[in-house]
PDB file of C-alpha atoms in Angstrom:
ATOM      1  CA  UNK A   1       0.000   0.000   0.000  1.00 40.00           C
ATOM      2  CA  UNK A   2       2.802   2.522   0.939  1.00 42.00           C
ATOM      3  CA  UNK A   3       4.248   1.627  -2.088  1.00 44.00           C
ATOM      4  CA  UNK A   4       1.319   2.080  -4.559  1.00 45.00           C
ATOM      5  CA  UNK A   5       0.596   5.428  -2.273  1.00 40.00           C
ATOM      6  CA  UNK A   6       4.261   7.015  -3.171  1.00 38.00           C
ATOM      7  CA  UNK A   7       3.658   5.827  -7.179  1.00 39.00           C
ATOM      8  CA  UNK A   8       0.467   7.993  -7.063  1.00 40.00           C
ATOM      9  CA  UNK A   9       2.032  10.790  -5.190  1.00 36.00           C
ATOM     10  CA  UNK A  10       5.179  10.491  -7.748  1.00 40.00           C
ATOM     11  CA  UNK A  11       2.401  10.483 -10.640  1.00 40.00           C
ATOM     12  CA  UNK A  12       0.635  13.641  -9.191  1.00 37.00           C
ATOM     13  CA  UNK A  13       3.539  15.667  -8.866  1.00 39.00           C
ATOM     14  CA  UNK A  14       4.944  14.885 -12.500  1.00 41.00           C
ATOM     15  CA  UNK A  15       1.164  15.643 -13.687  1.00 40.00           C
ATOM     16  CA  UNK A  16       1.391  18.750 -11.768  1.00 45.00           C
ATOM     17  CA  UNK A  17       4.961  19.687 -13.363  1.00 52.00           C
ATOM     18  CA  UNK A  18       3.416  19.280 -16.693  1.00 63.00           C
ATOM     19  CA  UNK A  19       0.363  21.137 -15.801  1.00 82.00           C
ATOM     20  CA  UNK A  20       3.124  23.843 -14.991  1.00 93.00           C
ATOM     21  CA  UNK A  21       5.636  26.548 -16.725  1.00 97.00           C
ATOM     22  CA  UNK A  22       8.646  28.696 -15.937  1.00 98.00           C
ATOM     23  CA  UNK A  23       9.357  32.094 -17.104  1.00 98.00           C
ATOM     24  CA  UNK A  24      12.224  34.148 -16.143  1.00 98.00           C
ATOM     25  CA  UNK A  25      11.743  37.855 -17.101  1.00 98.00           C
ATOM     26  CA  UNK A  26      14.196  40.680 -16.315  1.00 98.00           C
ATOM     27  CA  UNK A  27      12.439  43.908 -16.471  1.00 98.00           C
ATOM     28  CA  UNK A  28      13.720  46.865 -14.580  1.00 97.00           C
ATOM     29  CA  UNK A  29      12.089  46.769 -11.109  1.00 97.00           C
ATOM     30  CA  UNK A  30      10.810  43.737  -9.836  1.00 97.00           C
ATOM     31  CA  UNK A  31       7.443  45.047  -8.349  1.00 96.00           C
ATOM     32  CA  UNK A  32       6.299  46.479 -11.579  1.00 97.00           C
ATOM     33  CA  UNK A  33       6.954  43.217 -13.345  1.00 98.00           C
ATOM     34  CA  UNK A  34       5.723  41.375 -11.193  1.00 97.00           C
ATOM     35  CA  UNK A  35       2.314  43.621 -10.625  1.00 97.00           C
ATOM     36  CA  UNK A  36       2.047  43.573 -14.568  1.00 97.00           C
ATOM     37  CA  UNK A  37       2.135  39.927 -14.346  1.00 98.00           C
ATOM     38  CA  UNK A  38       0.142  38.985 -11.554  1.00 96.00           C
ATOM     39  CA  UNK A  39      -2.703  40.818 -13.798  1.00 96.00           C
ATOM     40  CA  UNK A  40      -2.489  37.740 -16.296  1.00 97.00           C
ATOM     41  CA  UNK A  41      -5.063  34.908 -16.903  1.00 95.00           C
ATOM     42  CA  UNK A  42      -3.120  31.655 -16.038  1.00 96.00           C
ATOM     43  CA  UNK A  43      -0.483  33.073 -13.948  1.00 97.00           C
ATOM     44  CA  UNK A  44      -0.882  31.110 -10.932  1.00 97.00           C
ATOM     45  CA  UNK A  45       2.743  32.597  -8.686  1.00 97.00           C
ATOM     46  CA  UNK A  46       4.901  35.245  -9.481  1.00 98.00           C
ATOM     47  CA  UNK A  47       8.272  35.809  -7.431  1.00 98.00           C
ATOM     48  CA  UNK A  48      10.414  38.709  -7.406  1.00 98.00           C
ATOM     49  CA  UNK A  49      14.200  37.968  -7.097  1.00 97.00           C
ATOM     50  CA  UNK A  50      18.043  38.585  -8.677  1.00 97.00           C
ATOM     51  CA  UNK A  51      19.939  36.354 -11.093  1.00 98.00           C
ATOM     52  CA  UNK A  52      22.960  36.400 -13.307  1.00 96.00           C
ATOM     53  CA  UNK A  53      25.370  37.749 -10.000  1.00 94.00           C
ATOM     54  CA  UNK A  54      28.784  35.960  -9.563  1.00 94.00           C
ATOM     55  CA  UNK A  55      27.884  34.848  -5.944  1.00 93.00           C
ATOM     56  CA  UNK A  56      25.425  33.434  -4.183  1.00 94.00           C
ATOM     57  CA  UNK A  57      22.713  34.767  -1.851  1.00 95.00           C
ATOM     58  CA  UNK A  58      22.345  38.124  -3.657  1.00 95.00           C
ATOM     59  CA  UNK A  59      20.422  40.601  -1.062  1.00 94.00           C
ATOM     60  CA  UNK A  60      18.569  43.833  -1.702  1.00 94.00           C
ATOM     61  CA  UNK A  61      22.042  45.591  -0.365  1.00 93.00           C
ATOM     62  CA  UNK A  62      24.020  43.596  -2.989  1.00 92.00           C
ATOM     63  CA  UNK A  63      22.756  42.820  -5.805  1.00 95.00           C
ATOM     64  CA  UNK A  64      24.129  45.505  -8.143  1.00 92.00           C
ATOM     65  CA  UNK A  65      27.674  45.355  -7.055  1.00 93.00           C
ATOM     66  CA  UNK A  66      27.369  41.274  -7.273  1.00 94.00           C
ATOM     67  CA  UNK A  67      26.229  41.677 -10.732  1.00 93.00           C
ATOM     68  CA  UNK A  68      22.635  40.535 -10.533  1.00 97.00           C
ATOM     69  CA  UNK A  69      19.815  41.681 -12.099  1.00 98.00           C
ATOM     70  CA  UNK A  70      16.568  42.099 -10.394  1.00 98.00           C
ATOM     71  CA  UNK A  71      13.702  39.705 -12.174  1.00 98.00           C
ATOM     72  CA  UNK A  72      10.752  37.751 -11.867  1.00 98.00           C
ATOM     73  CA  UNK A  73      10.147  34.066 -12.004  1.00 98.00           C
ATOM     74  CA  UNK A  74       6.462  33.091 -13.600  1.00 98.00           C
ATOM     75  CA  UNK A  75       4.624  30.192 -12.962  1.00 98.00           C
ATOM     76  CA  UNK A  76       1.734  29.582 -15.249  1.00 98.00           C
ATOM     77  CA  UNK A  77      -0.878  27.404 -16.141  1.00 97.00           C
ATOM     78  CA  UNK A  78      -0.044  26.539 -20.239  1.00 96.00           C
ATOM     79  CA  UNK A  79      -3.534  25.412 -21.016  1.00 95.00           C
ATOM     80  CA  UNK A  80      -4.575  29.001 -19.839  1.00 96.00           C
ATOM     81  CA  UNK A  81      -1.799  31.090 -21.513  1.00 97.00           C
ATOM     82  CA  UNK A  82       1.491  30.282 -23.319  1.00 97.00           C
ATOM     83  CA  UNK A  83       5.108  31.054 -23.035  1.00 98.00           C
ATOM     84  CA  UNK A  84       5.056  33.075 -26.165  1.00 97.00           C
ATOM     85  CA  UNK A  85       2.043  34.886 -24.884  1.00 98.00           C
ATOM     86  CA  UNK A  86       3.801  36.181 -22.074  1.00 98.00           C
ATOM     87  CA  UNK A  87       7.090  36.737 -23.981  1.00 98.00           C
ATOM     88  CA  UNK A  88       4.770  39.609 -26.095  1.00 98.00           C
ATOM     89  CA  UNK A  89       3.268  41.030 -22.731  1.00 98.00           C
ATOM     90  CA  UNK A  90       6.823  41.253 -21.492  1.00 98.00           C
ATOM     91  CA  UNK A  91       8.369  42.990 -24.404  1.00 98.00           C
ATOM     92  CA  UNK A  92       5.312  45.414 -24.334  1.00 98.00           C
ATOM     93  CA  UNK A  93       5.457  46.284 -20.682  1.00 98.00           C
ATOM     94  CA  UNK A  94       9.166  47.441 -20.676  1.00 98.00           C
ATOM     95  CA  UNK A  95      11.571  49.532 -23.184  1.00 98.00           C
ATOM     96  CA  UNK A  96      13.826  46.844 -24.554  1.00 98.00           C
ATOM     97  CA  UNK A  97      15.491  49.445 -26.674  1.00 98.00           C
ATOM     98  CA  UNK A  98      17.154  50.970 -23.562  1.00 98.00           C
ATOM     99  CA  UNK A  99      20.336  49.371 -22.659  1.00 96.00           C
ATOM    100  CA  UNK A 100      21.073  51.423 -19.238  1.00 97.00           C
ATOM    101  CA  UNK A 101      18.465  50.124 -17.495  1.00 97.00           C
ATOM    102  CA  UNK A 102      14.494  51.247 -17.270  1.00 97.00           C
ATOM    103  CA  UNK A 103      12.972  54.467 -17.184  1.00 96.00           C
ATOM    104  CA  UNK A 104      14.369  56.080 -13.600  1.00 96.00           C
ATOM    105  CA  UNK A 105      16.211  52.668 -12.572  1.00 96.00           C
ATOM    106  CA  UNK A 106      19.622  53.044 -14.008  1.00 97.00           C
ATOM    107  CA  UNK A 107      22.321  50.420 -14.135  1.00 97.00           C
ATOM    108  CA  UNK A 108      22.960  46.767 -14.922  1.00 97.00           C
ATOM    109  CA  UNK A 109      20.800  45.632 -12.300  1.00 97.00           C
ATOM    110  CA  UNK A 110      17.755  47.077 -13.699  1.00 98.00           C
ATOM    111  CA  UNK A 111      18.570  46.168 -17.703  1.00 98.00           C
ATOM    112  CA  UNK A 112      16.208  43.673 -19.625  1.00 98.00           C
ATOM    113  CA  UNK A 113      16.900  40.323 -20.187  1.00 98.00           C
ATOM    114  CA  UNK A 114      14.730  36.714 -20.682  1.00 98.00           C
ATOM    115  CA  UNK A 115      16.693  34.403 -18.907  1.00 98.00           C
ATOM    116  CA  UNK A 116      15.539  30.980 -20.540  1.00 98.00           C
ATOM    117  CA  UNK A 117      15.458  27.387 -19.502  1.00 97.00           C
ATOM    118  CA  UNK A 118      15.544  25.084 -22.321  1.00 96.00           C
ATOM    119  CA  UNK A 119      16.662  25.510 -26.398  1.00 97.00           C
ATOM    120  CA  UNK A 120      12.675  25.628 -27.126  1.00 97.00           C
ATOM    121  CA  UNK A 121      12.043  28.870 -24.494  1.00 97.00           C
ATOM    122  CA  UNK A 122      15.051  30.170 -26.198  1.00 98.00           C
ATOM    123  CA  UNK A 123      14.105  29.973 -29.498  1.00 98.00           C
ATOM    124  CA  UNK A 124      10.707  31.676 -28.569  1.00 98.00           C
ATOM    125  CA  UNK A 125      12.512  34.321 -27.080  1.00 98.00           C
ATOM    126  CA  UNK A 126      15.042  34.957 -29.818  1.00 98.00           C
ATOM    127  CA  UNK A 127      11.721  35.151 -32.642  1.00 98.00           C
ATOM    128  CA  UNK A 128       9.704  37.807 -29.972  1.00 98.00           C
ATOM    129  CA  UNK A 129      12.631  40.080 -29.311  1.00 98.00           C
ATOM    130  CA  UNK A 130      13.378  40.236 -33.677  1.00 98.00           C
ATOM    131  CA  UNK A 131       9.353  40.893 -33.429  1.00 98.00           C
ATOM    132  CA  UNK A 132       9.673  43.467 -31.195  1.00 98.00           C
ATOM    133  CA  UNK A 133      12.923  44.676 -33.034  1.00 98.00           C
ATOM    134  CA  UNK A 134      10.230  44.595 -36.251  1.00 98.00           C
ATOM    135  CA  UNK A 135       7.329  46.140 -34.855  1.00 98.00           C
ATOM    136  CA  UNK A 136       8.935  49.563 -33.060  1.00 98.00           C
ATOM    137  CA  UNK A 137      11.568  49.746 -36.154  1.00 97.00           C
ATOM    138  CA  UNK A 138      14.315  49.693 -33.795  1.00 96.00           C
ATOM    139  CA  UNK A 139      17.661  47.819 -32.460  1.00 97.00           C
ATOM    140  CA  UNK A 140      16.193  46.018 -29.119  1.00 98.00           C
ATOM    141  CA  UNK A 141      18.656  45.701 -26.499  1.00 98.00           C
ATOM    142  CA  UNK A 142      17.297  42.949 -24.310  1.00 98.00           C
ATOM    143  CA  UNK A 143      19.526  39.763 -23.825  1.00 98.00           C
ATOM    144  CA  UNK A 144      18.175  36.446 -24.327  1.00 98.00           C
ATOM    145  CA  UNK A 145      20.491  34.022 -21.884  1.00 98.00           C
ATOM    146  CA  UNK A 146      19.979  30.621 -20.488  1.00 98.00           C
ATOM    147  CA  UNK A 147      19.049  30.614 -16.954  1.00 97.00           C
ATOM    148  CA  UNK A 148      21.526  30.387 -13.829  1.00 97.00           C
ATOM    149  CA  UNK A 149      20.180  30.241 -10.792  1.00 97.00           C
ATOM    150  CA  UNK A 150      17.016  32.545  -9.347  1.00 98.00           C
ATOM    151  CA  UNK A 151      17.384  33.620  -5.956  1.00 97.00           C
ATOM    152  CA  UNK A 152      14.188  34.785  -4.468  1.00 97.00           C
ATOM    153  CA  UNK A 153      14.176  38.353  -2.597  1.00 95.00           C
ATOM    154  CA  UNK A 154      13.399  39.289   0.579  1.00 90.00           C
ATOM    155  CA  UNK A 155      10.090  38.847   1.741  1.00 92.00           C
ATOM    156  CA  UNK A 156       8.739  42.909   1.983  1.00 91.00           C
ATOM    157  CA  UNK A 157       9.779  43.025  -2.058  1.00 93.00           C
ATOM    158  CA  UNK A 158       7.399  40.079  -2.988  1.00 95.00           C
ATOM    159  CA  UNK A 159       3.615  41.343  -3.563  1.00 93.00           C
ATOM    160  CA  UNK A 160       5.288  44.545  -2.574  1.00 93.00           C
ATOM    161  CA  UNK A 161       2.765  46.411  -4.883  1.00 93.00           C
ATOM    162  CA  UNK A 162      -0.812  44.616  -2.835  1.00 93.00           C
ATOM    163  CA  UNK A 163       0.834  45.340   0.250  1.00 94.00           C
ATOM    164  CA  UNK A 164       1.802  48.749  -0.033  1.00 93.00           C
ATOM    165  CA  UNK A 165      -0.121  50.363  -2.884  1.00 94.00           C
ATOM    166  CA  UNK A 166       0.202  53.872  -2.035  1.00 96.00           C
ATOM    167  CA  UNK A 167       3.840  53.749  -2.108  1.00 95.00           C
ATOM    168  CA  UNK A 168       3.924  51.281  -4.650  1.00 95.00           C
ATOM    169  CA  UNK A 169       1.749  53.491  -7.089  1.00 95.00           C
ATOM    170  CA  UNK A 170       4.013  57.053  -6.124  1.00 95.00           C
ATOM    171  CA  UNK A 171       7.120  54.905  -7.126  1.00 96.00           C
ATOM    172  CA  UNK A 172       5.597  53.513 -10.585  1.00 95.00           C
ATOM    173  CA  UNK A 173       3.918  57.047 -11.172  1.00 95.00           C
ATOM    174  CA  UNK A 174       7.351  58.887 -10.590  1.00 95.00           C
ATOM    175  CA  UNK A 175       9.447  56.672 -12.552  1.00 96.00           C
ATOM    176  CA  UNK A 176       7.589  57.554 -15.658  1.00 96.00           C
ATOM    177  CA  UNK A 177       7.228  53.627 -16.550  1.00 96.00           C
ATOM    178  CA  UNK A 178       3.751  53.394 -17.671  1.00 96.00           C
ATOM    179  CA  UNK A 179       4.279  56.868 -19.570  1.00 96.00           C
ATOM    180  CA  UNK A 180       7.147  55.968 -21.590  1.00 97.00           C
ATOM    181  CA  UNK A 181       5.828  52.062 -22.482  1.00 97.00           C
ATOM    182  CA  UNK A 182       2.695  53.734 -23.931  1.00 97.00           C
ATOM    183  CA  UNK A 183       4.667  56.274 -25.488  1.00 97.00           C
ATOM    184  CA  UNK A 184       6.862  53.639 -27.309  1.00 97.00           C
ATOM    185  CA  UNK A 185       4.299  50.814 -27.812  1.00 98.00           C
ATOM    186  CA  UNK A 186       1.270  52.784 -28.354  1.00 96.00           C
ATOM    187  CA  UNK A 187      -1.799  50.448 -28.825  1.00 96.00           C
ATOM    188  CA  UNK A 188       0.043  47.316 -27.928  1.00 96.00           C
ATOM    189  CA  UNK A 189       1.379  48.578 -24.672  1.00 97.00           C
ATOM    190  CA  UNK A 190       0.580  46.634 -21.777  1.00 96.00           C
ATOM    191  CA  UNK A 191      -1.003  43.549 -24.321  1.00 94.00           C
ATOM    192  CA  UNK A 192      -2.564  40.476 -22.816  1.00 93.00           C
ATOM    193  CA  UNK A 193      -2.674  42.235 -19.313  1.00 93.00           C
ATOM    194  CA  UNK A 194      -6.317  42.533 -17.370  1.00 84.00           C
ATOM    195  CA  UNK A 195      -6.571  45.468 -14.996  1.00 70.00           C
ATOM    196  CA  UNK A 196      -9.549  45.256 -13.453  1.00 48.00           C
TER     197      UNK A 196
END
């Protein structure tokens, strides 16, 4: 019985992995990413964090001089939206021409990148940034790179924008984020995103 009871459990969880994707989106500050994507049909987690650094156990204090950038890692529900979906709602929520960083955030730390993690993610990724490229008419600056490790942030960053909106919305507002995406992508800005 124990036996047959770990089988099942085994057969869940690789059901469950299947029922289940990974995205890895670098996107200037993590709260705005991840508030953009939490506003997605079929997003079921989003986690804000750094990656790419030359040591382990980046921290808010540092993460720029370590090398990381700050991201997001997506989990999603394919059968509800797909990795190329999200790839266009990520290069229309950010200015992947900008190679200094985004909007106020300046720096490596707050560049764009889609960190992938396998050669079909990065083949997706390579065809929507030439789209992008195609449909502002411009050079886009955003790396495509296979993954390294993601290490989750602190705690008071994740869900930072539901749990302190006012802030939150003053830092967004300020940064002129939402002002220069709609500025660059026009119709298309903030695609496949609900609001509500």
């Amino acid at each position: 019985m124990l036996t047959a009871g770990v089988a099942r459990a085994q057969d869940d969880a690789t059901a469950a992995e299947a029922n289940t994707g990974v995205a890895i989106f670098a996107g200037g500050c993590f709260w705005c990413v991840e508030s953009d994507f939490d506003h997605i049909e079929g997003v079921k987690e989003t986690v804000s964090g750094y990656i790419g650094g030359k040591n382990d156990n980046p921290t808010y204090e540092t993460h720029t001089r370590n090398g990381d950038r700050e991201a997001v890692r997506i989990t999603y529900d394919p059968s509800m939206v797909s990795y190329d979906a999200l790839l266009k709602t990520f290069f229309r929520t950010v200015d992947p021409t900008d190679d200094g960083g985004q909007f106020c955030d300046r720096g490596f730390s707050y560049s764009t990148a889609v960190y992938t993690l396998n050669d079909a993610q990065g083949a997706l990724a390579e065809a929507a940034k030439a789209d992008a490229a195609m449909v502002l008419a411009q050079p886009v600056a955003t790396e495509v790179l296979p993954a390294p490790t993601f290490w989750p942030a602190e705690e008071y960053h994740q869900n930072f924008h539901a749990k302190n909106p006012i802030r939150y919305r003053y830092y967004r507002n300020g940064c002129g984020r939402d002002k220069r995406v709609k500025s660059l992508w026009g119709d298309q800005a903030y695609s496949g995103i609900d609001k509500k």
